[in-house]
Coordinates of C-alpha atoms in Angstrom, one line a residue:
Chain A
X78 CA -2.6 -18.5 -40.8
X79 CA -1.2 -15.9 -38.4
X80 CA 2.1 -17.7 -37.8
X81 CA 5.2 -18.3 -39.8
X82 CA 8.2 -20.1 -38.5
X83 CA 10.7 -17.9 -40.4
X84 CA 9.4 -14.7 -38.9
X85 CA 9.3 -16.2 -35.5
X86 CA 12.9 -17.3 -35.8
X87 CA 13.9 -13.8 -36.9
X88 CA 12.2 -12.4 -33.9
X89 CA 13.9 -14.9 -31.6
X90 CA 17.3 -14.1 -33.0
X91 CA 16.7 -10.4 -32.5
X92 CA 15.5 -11.1 -28.9
X93 CA 18.6 -13.3 -28.1
X94 CA 20.9 -10.6 -29.5
X95 CA 19.1 -8.0 -27.4
X96 CA 19.4 -10.1 -24.2
X97 CA 23.1 -10.7 -25.0
X98 CA 23.7 -6.9 -25.4
X99 CA 21.9 -6.2 -22.1
X100 CA 23.8 -8.9 -20.2
X101 CA 27.2 -7.7 -21.5
X102 CA 26.6 -4.0 -21.4
X103 CA 27.1 -3.3 -17.7
X104 CA 30.4 -5.1 -17.7
X105 CA 31.5 -3.2 -20.8
X106 CA 30.4 0.2 -19.5
X107 CA 31.7 0.0 -16.0
X108 CA 34.6 -2.3 -16.4
X109 CA 33.6 -4.9 -13.9
X110 CA 33.1 -8.6 -14.5
X111 CA 29.8 -9.3 -12.8
X112 CA 29.9 -13.0 -13.3
X113 CA 30.9 -14.5 -10.0
X114 CA 32.6 -17.7 -10.9
X115 CA 34.1 -19.6 -13.7
X116 CA 31.3 -22.1 -13.9
X117 CA 28.7 -21.1 -16.4
X118 CA 25.3 -21.9 -15.0
X119 CA 26.0 -20.9 -11.5
X120 CA 24.6 -18.1 -9.4
X121 CA 25.0 -17.1 -5.8
X122 CA 22.3 -16.4 -3.3
X123 CA 22.0 -12.9 -1.8
X124 CA 23.9 -12.6 1.4
X125 CA 25.0 -16.2 1.5
X126 CA 28.3 -17.5 0.2
X127 CA 26.7 -20.4 -1.5
X128 CA 26.7 -21.0 -5.2
X129 CA 23.9 -22.9 -6.8
X130 CA 23.3 -24.3 -10.3
X131 CA 20.3 -23.1 -12.1
X132 CA 19.6 -26.5 -13.5
X133 CA 17.4 -28.5 -12.9
X134 CA 15.4 -26.2 -10.5
X135 CA 14.7 -23.7 -13.3
X136 CA 12.1 -26.0 -14.8
X137 CA 9.9 -26.1 -11.7
X138 CA 10.5 -22.3 -11.2
X139 CA 9.5 -21.6 -14.7
X140 CA 6.3 -23.7 -14.5
X141 CA 5.4 -22.2 -11.2
X142 CA 5.7 -18.7 -12.6
X143 CA 3.8 -19.5 -15.7
X144 CA 1.0 -21.2 -13.8
X145 CA 0.6 -18.0 -11.8
X146 CA 0.9 -15.8 -14.9
X147 CA -1.7 -17.6 -17.1
X148 CA -4.2 -18.3 -14.3
X149 CA -4.1 -14.6 -13.4
X150 CA -4.5 -13.6 -17.0
X151 CA -7.5 -15.9 -17.4
X152 CA -9.1 -14.7 -14.2
X153 CA -8.5 -11.1 -15.2
X154 CA -10.1 -11.7 -18.6
X155 CA -13.2 -13.4 -17.2
X156 CA -13.7 -10.9 -14.4
X157 CA -13.2 -7.9 -16.7
X158 CA -15.6 -9.3 -19.3
X159 CA -18.3 -10.0 -16.8
X160 CA -17.9 -6.6 -15.2
X161 CA -18.1 -4.9 -18.6
X162 CA -21.2 -6.9 -19.4
X163 CA -22.9 -5.7 -16.1
X164 CA -21.7 -2.1 -16.7
X165 CA -23.3 -1.9 -20.1
X166 CA -26.7 -2.7 -18.6
X167 CA -26.3 0.2 -16.1
X168 CA -27.6 3.7 -16.7
X169 CA -25.4 6.2 -18.4
X170 CA -24.3 8.3 -15.4
X171 CA -23.1 5.2 -13.5
X172 CA -21.1 4.2 -16.5
X173 CA -19.4 7.6 -16.5
X174 CA -18.6 7.2 -12.8
X175 CA -17.1 3.7 -13.3
X176 CA -15.0 5.0 -16.1
X177 CA -13.6 7.8 -13.9
X178 CA -13.0 5.3 -11.1
X179 CA -11.0 3.1 -13.5
X180 CA -8.8 6.0 -14.4
X181 CA -8.2 6.5 -10.7
X182 CA -7.3 2.8 -10.2
X183 CA -5.1 2.7 -13.2
X184 CA -2.8 5.3 -11.7
X185 CA -2.1 3.1 -8.7
X186 CA 1.4 1.7 -9.1
X187 CA 1.4 -2.1 -9.1
X188 CA 3.8 -2.0 -6.2
X189 CA 1.2 -0.2 -4.1
X190 CA -1.5 -2.8 -4.7
X191 CA 0.9 -5.7 -3.9
X192 CA 2.1 -4.2 -0.7
X193 CA -1.3 -3.0 0.4
X194 CA -2.8 -6.5 0.0
X195 CA 0.0 -8.0 2.0
X196 CA -0.5 -5.6 4.8
X197 CA -4.3 -6.2 4.6
X198 CA -3.9 -9.9 4.9
X199 CA -1.8 -9.7 8.0
X200 CA -4.3 -7.3 9.5
X201 CA -7.1 -9.7 8.6
X202 CA -5.1 -12.5 10.3
X203 CA -4.6 -10.4 13.4
X204 CA -8.3 -9.5 13.6
X205 CA -10.0 -12.8 12.7
X206 CA -7.3 -15.5 12.9
X207 CA -8.0 -16.4 9.3
X208 CA -4.6 -17.0 7.6
X209 CA -4.3 -16.8 3.8
X210 CA -0.7 -17.9 3.1
X211 CA 1.1 -14.8 1.9
X212 CA 4.8 -15.6 2.0
X213 CA 6.7 -18.4 0.4
X214 CA 8.9 -20.6 2.4
X215 CA 11.2 -22.6 0.3
X216 CA 9.4 -25.8 -0.1
X217 CA 5.7 -24.8 -0.1
X218 CA 4.8 -22.7 -3.1
X219 CA 1.7 -20.5 -2.6
X220 CA -0.8 -19.9 -5.3
X221 CA -3.9 -18.1 -4.2
X222 CA -2.6 -14.7 -3.2
X223 CA -0.1 -14.1 -6.1
X224 CA -2.7 -15.1 -8.7
X225 CA -5.2 -12.8 -7.1
X226 CA -2.7 -9.9 -7.0
X227 CA -1.4 -10.5 -10.4
X228 CA -4.9 -10.5 -11.9
X229 CA -5.8 -7.1 -10.5
X230 CA -3.8 -5.0 -12.9
X231 CA -4.9 -6.8 -16.2
X232 CA -8.5 -6.7 -14.9
X233 CA -8.4 -2.9 -14.5
X234 CA -6.7 -2.5 -17.9
X235 CA -9.0 -4.9 -19.8
X236 CA -12.0 -3.5 -18.1
X237 CA -11.2 0.0 -19.3
X238 CA -10.3 -1.2 -22.8
X239 CA -13.5 -3.2 -23.2
X240 CA -15.6 -0.3 -21.9
X241 CA -14.0 2.0 -24.5
X242 CA -14.5 -0.6 -27.3
X243 CA -18.1 -1.2 -26.1
X244 CA -18.8 2.5 -26.3
X245 CA -17.6 2.7 -29.9
X246 CA -19.4 -0.5 -30.9
X247 CA -22.8 0.6 -29.5
X248 CA -23.1 3.4 -32.0
X249 CA -22.6 1.2 -35.0
X250 CA -25.5 0.8 -37.4
X251 CA -26.1 -2.9 -36.8
X252 CA -26.8 -2.3 -33.2
X253 CA -29.4 0.4 -34.1
X254 CA -31.0 -2.0 -36.6
X255 CA -31.2 -4.7 -34.0
X256 CA -32.7 -2.3 -31.5
X257 CA -35.2 -1.2 -34.2
X258 CA -36.1 -4.9 -34.7
X259 CA -37.2 -5.0 -31.1
X260 CA -34.4 -7.2 -29.7
X261 CA -33.5 -6.5 -26.1
X262 CA -30.3 -4.7 -25.1
X263 CA -29.2 -7.8 -23.1
X264 CA -29.5 -10.0 -26.1
X265 CA -27.7 -7.7 -28.5
X266 CA -24.8 -7.2 -26.1
X267 CA -24.4 -10.8 -25.4
X268 CA -24.9 -12.1 -29.0
X269 CA -23.4 -9.5 -31.2
X270 CA -21.4 -6.8 -29.5
X271 CA -19.4 -9.1 -27.4
X272 CA -18.1 -11.2 -30.2
X273 CA -16.9 -8.2 -32.1
X274 CA -15.2 -6.8 -29.0
X275 CA -13.4 -10.1 -28.3
X276 CA -11.6 -9.9 -31.7
X277 CA -10.6 -6.3 -31.2
X278 CA -9.4 -7.1 -27.7
X279 CA -6.6 -9.2 -29.1
X280 CA -4.9 -6.1 -30.4
X281 CA -4.1 -5.1 -26.9
X282 CA -2.7 -8.5 -25.9
X283 CA 1.0 -7.5 -26.3
X284 CA 0.7 -4.4 -24.0
X285 CA -1.0 -6.5 -21.4
X286 CA 1.6 -9.2 -21.5
X287 CA 4.4 -6.7 -21.1
X288 CA 2.7 -5.0 -18.2
X289 CA 2.0 -8.4 -16.5
X290 CA 5.5 -9.6 -16.9
X291 CA 6.8 -6.5 -15.1
X292 CA 4.1 -7.0 -12.5
X293 CA 5.0 -10.6 -12.1
X294 CA 8.5 -9.6 -11.1
X295 CA 7.3 -7.3 -8.4
X296 CA 4.9 -9.9 -7.0
X297 CA 7.6 -12.5 -6.9
X298 CA 10.0 -10.2 -5.2
X299 CA 7.6 -8.9 -2.5
X300 CA 6.0 -12.2 -1.7
X301 CA 9.4 -14.0 -1.9
X302 CA 8.2 -16.5 -4.5
X303 CA 10.7 -18.9 -5.9
X304 CA 9.9 -18.1 -9.5
X305 CA 11.6 -17.4 -12.8
X306 CA 11.6 -13.6 -12.4
X307 CA 13.4 -13.6 -9.1
X308 CA 15.9 -16.0 -10.6
X309 CA 16.4 -13.5 -13.5
X310 CA 17.3 -10.8 -11.0
X311 CA 20.0 -12.6 -9.1
X312 CA 21.7 -14.4 -12.0
X313 CA 24.5 -12.8 -14.1
X314 CA 26.2 -13.6 -17.4
X315 CA 25.4 -16.9 -19.0
X316 CA 23.0 -18.0 -16.3
X317 CA 21.1 -14.7 -16.9
X318 CA 21.0 -15.4 -20.6
X319 CA 19.6 -18.9 -20.1
X320 CA 17.0 -17.7 -17.7
X321 CA 15.9 -14.9 -20.0
X322 CA 15.6 -17.4 -22.8
X323 CA 13.2 -19.4 -20.8
X324 CA 10.9 -16.4 -20.8
X325 CA 11.7 -15.1 -24.2
X326 CA 11.1 -18.3 -26.3
X327 CA 7.5 -18.9 -25.3
X328 CA 6.6 -15.2 -25.1
X329 CA 8.0 -14.5 -28.5
X330 CA 5.5 -16.9 -29.9
X331 CA 2.7 -15.0 -28.2
X332 CA 4.1 -11.6 -29.4
X333 CA 4.5 -13.0 -32.9
X334 CA 0.9 -14.1 -33.0
X335 CA -0.3 -10.8 -31.6
X336 CA 1.7 -8.8 -34.1
X337 CA 0.7 -10.9 -37.1
X338 CA -2.9 -10.6 -36.0
X339 CA -2.6 -6.8 -35.8
X340 CA -1.0 -6.6 -39.2
X341 CA -3.8 -8.6 -40.8
X342 CA -6.4 -6.5 -39.1
X343 CA -4.7 -3.3 -40.3
X344 CA -4.5 -4.7 -43.8
X345 CA -8.2 -5.5 -43.8
X346 CA -9.0 -2.0 -42.6
X347 CA -6.8 -0.5 -45.4
X348 CA -8.6 -2.6 -48.1
X349 CA -11.9 -1.5 -46.7
X350 CA -10.9 2.1 -46.8
X351 CA -9.6 1.7 -50.4
X352 CA -12.8 0.1 -51.5
Chain B
X277 CA -3.8 25.8 -28.5
X278 CA -2.9 27.0 -25.0
X279 CA -6.3 28.6 -24.6
X280 CA -8.0 25.4 -25.5
X281 CA -5.8 23.5 -23.1
X282 CA -6.7 26.0 -20.3
X283 CA -10.4 25.0 -20.7
X284 CA -9.7 21.4 -19.7
X285 CA -10.5 21.1 -15.9
X286 CA -8.5 17.8 -15.5
X287 CA -5.4 19.4 -17.0
X288 CA -5.6 22.4 -14.7
X289 CA -6.2 20.2 -11.6
X290 CA -3.2 18.0 -12.5
X291 CA -0.9 21.0 -13.2
X292 CA -1.9 23.0 -10.1
X293 CA -1.4 19.9 -7.9
X294 CA 2.1 19.2 -9.1
X295 CA 3.2 22.8 -9.1
X296 CA 1.8 23.5 -5.7
X297 CA 3.6 20.4 -4.3
X298 CA 6.8 21.6 -5.9
X299 CA 6.4 25.1 -4.4
X300 CA 5.5 23.7 -1.0
X301 CA 8.5 21.4 -1.1
X302 CA 10.9 24.2 -1.9
X303 CA 9.6 26.7 0.7
X304 CA 8.1 24.5 3.4
X305 CA 10.5 25.8 6.1
X306 CA 9.1 29.3 5.5
X307 CA 5.5 28.3 5.1
X308 CA 5.3 26.1 8.1
X309 CA 7.7 28.3 10.2
X310 CA 9.9 25.4 11.2
X311 CA 13.7 24.9 11.3
X312 CA 14.8 22.2 8.9
X313 CA 17.2 20.6 11.3
X314 CA 14.6 20.8 14.0
X315 CA 12.0 19.1 11.9
X316 CA 14.2 16.4 10.6
X317 CA 15.9 15.6 13.9
X318 CA 15.7 12.0 15.3
X319 CA 13.0 11.7 17.9
X320 CA 13.8 9.8 21.0
X321 CA 11.6 8.0 23.5
X322 CA 8.2 9.4 24.2
X323 CA 7.6 10.5 27.8
X324 CA 4.4 11.1 29.7
X325 CA 3.9 14.1 32.1
X326 CA 5.7 12.4 34.9
X327 CA 8.7 11.7 32.8
X328 CA 8.1 8.0 32.4
X329 CA 8.9 6.4 29.0
X330 CA 5.6 5.4 27.4
X331 CA 6.6 4.5 23.9
X332 CA 9.6 4.1 21.5
X333 CA 10.3 4.5 17.8
X334 CA 8.8 4.0 15.3
X335 CA 5.7 6.0 16.2
X336 CA 2.5 5.4 14.2
X337 CA 0.5 8.2 12.5
X338 CA -1.9 8.3 15.5
X339 CA 1.0 9.0 18.0
X340 CA 2.9 11.5 15.9
X341 CA 0.4 13.1 13.5
X342 CA 0.0 13.4 10.6
X343 CA 2.2 10.6 9.2
X344 CA 4.2 9.2 12.1
X345 CA 7.9 8.6 12.1
X346 CA 10.2 6.3 10.3
X347 CA 12.2 3.5 11.9
X348 CA 14.8 5.9 13.3
X349 CA 12.4 8.5 14.6
X350 CA 12.5 11.1 11.8
X351 CA 9.1 12.6 11.1
X352 CA 7.7 11.1 7.9
X353 CA 5.6 14.1 7.0
X354 CA 8.6 16.5 6.8
X355 CA 10.7 13.9 5.0
X356 CA 8.0 13.4 2.4
X357 CA 7.6 17.2 1.8
X358 CA 11.3 17.6 1.6
X359 CA 11.7 14.6 -0.7
X360 CA 8.9 15.6 -3.1
X361 CA 11.1 18.1 -4.9
X362 CA 13.9 15.6 -5.5
X363 CA 11.5 12.9 -6.7
X364 CA 9.5 15.0 -9.1
X365 CA 12.5 16.9 -10.4
X366 CA 14.5 13.7 -11.0
X367 CA 11.5 12.2 -12.9
X368 CA 11.1 15.5 -14.8
X369 CA 14.7 15.8 -15.8
X370 CA 15.1 12.1 -16.8
X371 CA 11.9 12.1 -18.8
X372 CA 12.9 15.4 -20.5
X373 CA 16.4 14.3 -21.4
X374 CA 15.1 10.9 -22.6
X375 CA 12.9 12.8 -25.1
X376 CA 15.5 15.4 -26.1
X377 CA 18.1 12.7 -26.8
X378 CA 15.8 10.3 -28.6
X379 CA 14.3 13.1 -30.8
X380 CA 17.9 14.3 -31.5
X381 CA 19.1 10.8 -32.5
X382 CA 16.0 10.3 -34.7
X383 CA 16.4 13.6 -36.5
X384 CA 20.0 12.9 -37.4
X385 CA 18.7 10.4 -39.9
X386 CA 14.9 9.6 -39.7
X387 CA 15.1 7.0 -42.5
X388 CA 17.8 4.9 -40.8
X389 CA 17.0 1.5 -39.4
X390 CA 19.0 0.7 -36.4
X391 CA 19.0 -3.1 -36.2
X392 CA 20.5 -3.4 -32.7
X393 CA 17.8 -1.1 -31.4
X394 CA 15.1 -3.5 -32.6
X395 CA 17.0 -6.3 -30.9
X396 CA 17.1 -4.3 -27.6
X397 CA 13.4 -3.5 -27.8
X398 CA 12.3 -7.0 -28.5
X399 CA 14.4 -8.1 -25.5
X400 CA 13.0 -5.4 -23.2
X401 CA 9.5 -6.8 -24.0
X402 CA 10.3 -10.0 -22.2
X403 CA 12.7 -8.7 -19.5
X404 CA 11.0 -6.2 -17.2
X405 CA 12.6 -2.7 -17.2
X406 CA 13.1 -2.9 -13.5
X407 CA 15.4 -5.9 -13.8
X408 CA 17.4 -4.2 -16.6
X409 CA 17.8 -1.1 -14.4
X410 CA 18.7 -3.2 -11.4
X411 CA 21.5 -5.0 -13.3
X412 CA 23.0 -1.7 -14.5
X413 CA 22.6 0.1 -11.2
X414 CA 24.0 -2.8 -9.1
X415 CA 27.1 -3.0 -11.2
X416 CA 27.4 0.8 -11.0
X417 CA 27.1 0.7 -7.2
X418 CA 29.8 -2.0 -6.9
X419 CA 32.1 0.0 -9.2
X420 CA 31.5 3.3 -7.4
X421 CA 32.2 1.7 -4.0
X422 CA 35.4 0.3 -5.4
X423 CA 36.5 3.7 -6.9
X424 CA 35.1 5.9 -4.2
X425 CA 33.1 8.2 -6.4
X426 CA 31.5 11.3 -4.9
X427 CA 27.7 11.5 -4.5
X428 CA 27.2 14.0 -7.3
X429 CA 29.2 11.9 -9.7
X430 CA 27.1 8.8 -8.7
X431 CA 23.8 10.7 -9.2
X432 CA 25.0 11.8 -12.6
X433 CA 25.9 8.3 -13.7
X434 CA 22.7 6.8 -12.3
X435 CA 20.7 9.4 -14.2
X436 CA 22.6 8.5 -17.3
X437 CA 21.6 4.8 -16.8
X438 CA 18.0 5.7 -16.2
X439 CA 18.0 7.9 -19.3
X440 CA 19.7 5.3 -21.4
X441 CA 17.2 2.6 -20.5
X442 CA 14.3 4.6 -21.9
X443 CA 15.8 5.7 -25.1
X444 CA 15.6 2.6 -27.5
X445 CA 11.7 2.3 -27.4
X446 CA 11.4 6.1 -27.7
X447 CA 13.6 6.2 -30.8
X448 CA 11.4 3.6 -32.5
X449 CA 8.2 5.6 -31.6
X450 CA 9.7 8.9 -32.8
X451 CA 11.0 7.3 -36.0
X452 CA 7.5 6.1 -36.8
X453 CA 5.9 9.5 -36.0
X454 CA 8.5 11.6 -37.8
X455 CA 8.4 9.4 -40.9
X456 CA 4.7 9.8 -41.0
X457 CA 5.1 13.6 -41.0
X458 CA 7.9 13.6 -43.5
X459 CA 5.8 11.6 -45.9
X460 CA 3.2 14.4 -46.1
X461 CA 2.9 16.3 -49.4
X462 CA 3.6 19.8 -48.1
X463 CA 6.9 18.6 -46.6
X464 CA 7.9 17.3 -50.0
X465 CA 7.0 20.6 -51.5
X466 CA 9.0 22.5 -49.0
X467 CA 12.1 20.4 -49.8
X468 CA 11.4 20.9 -53.5
X469 CA 11.4 24.7 -53.1
X470 CA 14.8 24.3 -51.6
X471 CA 14.4 24.4 -47.8
X472 CA 17.3 23.1 -45.7
X473 CA 16.7 20.1 -43.5
X474 CA 17.2 21.9 -40.3
X475 CA 14.6 24.5 -41.3
X476 CA 12.0 21.9 -42.1
X477 CA 12.6 20.1 -38.8
X478 CA 12.4 23.3 -36.8
X479 CA 9.5 24.9 -38.6
X480 CA 7.3 22.0 -39.6
X481 CA 8.2 18.7 -37.9
X482 CA 8.6 19.8 -34.3
X483 CA 5.5 22.0 -34.2
X484 CA 3.4 19.2 -35.6
X485 CA 5.0 16.8 -33.1
X486 CA 4.5 19.1 -30.1
X487 CA 1.3 17.7 -28.6
X488 CA 2.5 14.1 -29.0
X489 CA 5.8 15.2 -27.4
X490 CA 4.0 16.6 -24.3
X491 CA 1.9 13.4 -24.1
X492 CA 4.9 11.1 -24.3
X493 CA 6.7 13.3 -21.8
X494 CA 4.0 12.9 -19.2
X495 CA 3.9 9.1 -19.9
X496 CA 7.7 8.9 -19.5
X497 CA 7.5 10.8 -16.2
X498 CA 5.0 8.2 -14.9
X499 CA 7.3 5.4 -16.1
X500 CA 10.3 6.9 -14.4
X501 CA 8.3 7.4 -11.1
X502 CA 7.2 3.7 -11.2
X503 CA 10.8 2.6 -12.0
X504 CA 12.1 4.7 -9.1
X505 CA 9.6 3.1 -6.7
X506 CA 10.6 -0.4 -7.9
X507 CA 14.3 0.4 -7.6
X508 CA 13.7 1.7 -4.1
X509 CA 12.2 -1.6 -3.1
X510 CA 15.2 -3.4 -4.5
X511 CA 17.3 -1.2 -2.2
X512 CA 18.9 0.8 -5.0
X513 CA 18.9 4.5 -4.1
X514 CA 19.6 7.5 -6.3
X515 CA 22.7 9.0 -4.8
X516 CA 23.8 5.9 -3.1
X517 CA 23.5 4.8 0.5
X518 CA 25.4 5.5 3.7
X519 CA 26.0 2.4 5.9
X520 CA 25.1 3.0 9.5
X521 CA 26.1 0.7 12.3
X522 CA 23.2 0.2 14.6
X523 CA 22.6 -2.0 17.6
X524 CA 24.8 -2.7 20.6
X525 CA 28.6 -3.4 20.3
X526 CA 28.0 -7.1 20.8
X527 CA 25.4 -7.4 18.1
X528 CA 25.9 -4.8 15.4
X529 CA 23.4 -4.3 12.6
X530 CA 24.4 -2.7 9.3
X531 CA 21.7 -0.5 7.8
X532 CA 21.9 1.3 4.5
X533 CA 20.5 4.9 4.7
X534 CA 19.9 6.7 1.4
X535 CA 21.7 10.0 1.2
X536 CA 19.3 11.9 -1.1
X537 CA 15.9 12.2 0.6
X538 CA 13.6 11.1 -2.3
X539 CA 10.5 9.0 -1.7
X540 CA 11.9 5.8 -3.2
X541 CA 14.7 6.0 -0.6
X542 CA 12.2 6.2 2.2
X543 CA 10.4 3.1 0.9
X544 CA 13.6 1.1 0.3
X545 CA 15.2 2.0 3.6
X546 CA 12.6 0.2 5.7
X547 CA 11.0 -2.2 3.2
X548 CA 12.1 -5.2 5.1
X549 CA 10.3 -3.9 8.2
X550 CA 7.0 -3.8 6.3
X551 CA 5.0 -5.7 8.9
X552 CA 6.4 -3.8 11.8
X553 CA 5.5 -0.4 10.5
X554 CA 3.4 -0.6 7.3
X555 CA 2.7 3.2 7.2
X556 CA 6.4 4.0 6.4
X557 CA 6.0 2.1 3.1
X558 CA 2.3 2.8 2.3
X559 CA 2.4 6.6 2.8
X560 CA 5.3 7.3 0.3
X561 CA 3.8 4.7 -2.1
X562 CA 0.4 6.6 -2.0
X563 CA 2.4 9.8 -2.6
X564 CA 3.7 8.1 -5.7
X565 CA 0.2 7.1 -6.6
X566 CA -1.2 10.6 -6.2
X567 CA 1.6 12.1 -8.3
X568 CA 1.0 9.6 -11.0
X569 CA -2.8 10.3 -10.8
X570 CA -2.1 14.0 -11.4
X571 CA 0.1 13.2 -14.4
X572 CA -2.7 10.9 -15.7
X573 CA -5.1 13.8 -15.3
X574 CA -2.8 16.0 -17.4
X575 CA -2.6 13.3 -20.1
X576 CA -6.4 12.9 -20.1
X577 CA -6.9 16.7 -20.4
X578 CA -4.5 17.0 -23.4
X579 CA -6.2 14.0 -25.1
X580 CA -9.6 15.5 -24.6
X581 CA -8.6 18.8 -26.1
X582 CA -7.0 17.1 -29.1
X583 CA -10.2 15.1 -29.6
X584 CA -12.2 18.3 -29.5
X585 CA -10.0 20.0 -32.1
X586 CA -10.3 17.0 -34.3
X587 CA -14.1 17.0 -34.1
X588 CA -14.3 20.6 -35.3

């Protein structure tokens, strides 16, 4: 319905070409070969004179990153929807205040949130002796904190978007009709408004994915997670290409779905306007 | 237009904040009546009244108000004031040039489809901008250390990289916008009457684009600031770094010190010592946050005024 293999392959080809250009361009521009050795899939660890093959570890790194990513996305979605639902039942001036606060939170750089939480957790440990694992050592991947941190940014963004959508939706005729019929605000919001919002929320999927991928990198770097993004940073040449493809192939499907969905929505809107 | 914008309180707050920071940053030695070398000197041990050593660097904000010192004993407050002008001006110049270059490229031929640009954009969706910038900057740093480039030359090249990274997505946005304007009827008529292309671009397209341009400019500044902060954490400094040798002769420690005093450099210099002295990282980061907030207020103000004009 929303997906065609041909157009996906076209997008994938374009992405691969783009990654190729990006991985070659520094060497072309500055005249330095950044690939460290003759072996193709090899990268070297920072500060150590050890080279290491990206296979087969890349699979576990990939799944680790994706677990964090999608759990965080899910949590962000759930939390923001619940918060929106609670907000709509609040009086008008409180809604205004929450909206203003959200603009404030949105301006916080993701780096600030990540670092602040790390400092807070150490302070908490010093005060109470309660230790939430906040730093990866090589063999024990941590899940709780990165998921929590990564879910903050999409939560704020989704919360703001749904609030805006909610505001538009609540002035539509069908809500007025339902109110006139004597249905409660709680019931209308839950049964009717929410469903409509969920479909329009999909339009913003792409922006949120892009934001979260960039955020994932910062989380992985600061918390020293052994994930795909930190691998992407230290690899060069062919290893970089392969690592980037690990991210690009699945995410292109998601982008393709989101784009096709948007196109179909826009088409419907145009037909409606024409009629 | 300007009168309407002046009525938006958010816009005025944002603009006054940023301009006052800039003015303060340029003239702080005169305003605070301090010598620059005196203010930015390295502090030594802290003595009590009897001359006993009671503490050593880094001092926390409670010991040396208001912001404490960094790992080498420079007062963070003066460093941040002094760095504000570099940070904001770098972001300003890069955002401005990104927009000028991409509008220029788009106006050469607004109907053209650049296939490789689409490729680059679809790739940048999956690879974070920070990583792309890191790859370029890292190579540039290796190259410049091999060739022995001067600081100014390095800053120039780094700015070129930062500008270049932002251009492909901007070209695609502007292509869409400008095509939308060129498809309007009155533009067709102007061409039919016999206007030259440059006249139409200058008289019709650019004025119609102006509010969008200002909005995109503010957004670009935010993006550049965030990118600078990220690069700072990755220990890539604008203007390169000077390597200091610290520690005793038996056990030397090499430490990179950024040459230009911008905020990202302060963050990156001591990022590995986050747990020892968290304020050195958190205070510059919150300065970034406040600047971004001011820019967001400006964006909000412009959007409000545009909405109001559309309602009328």
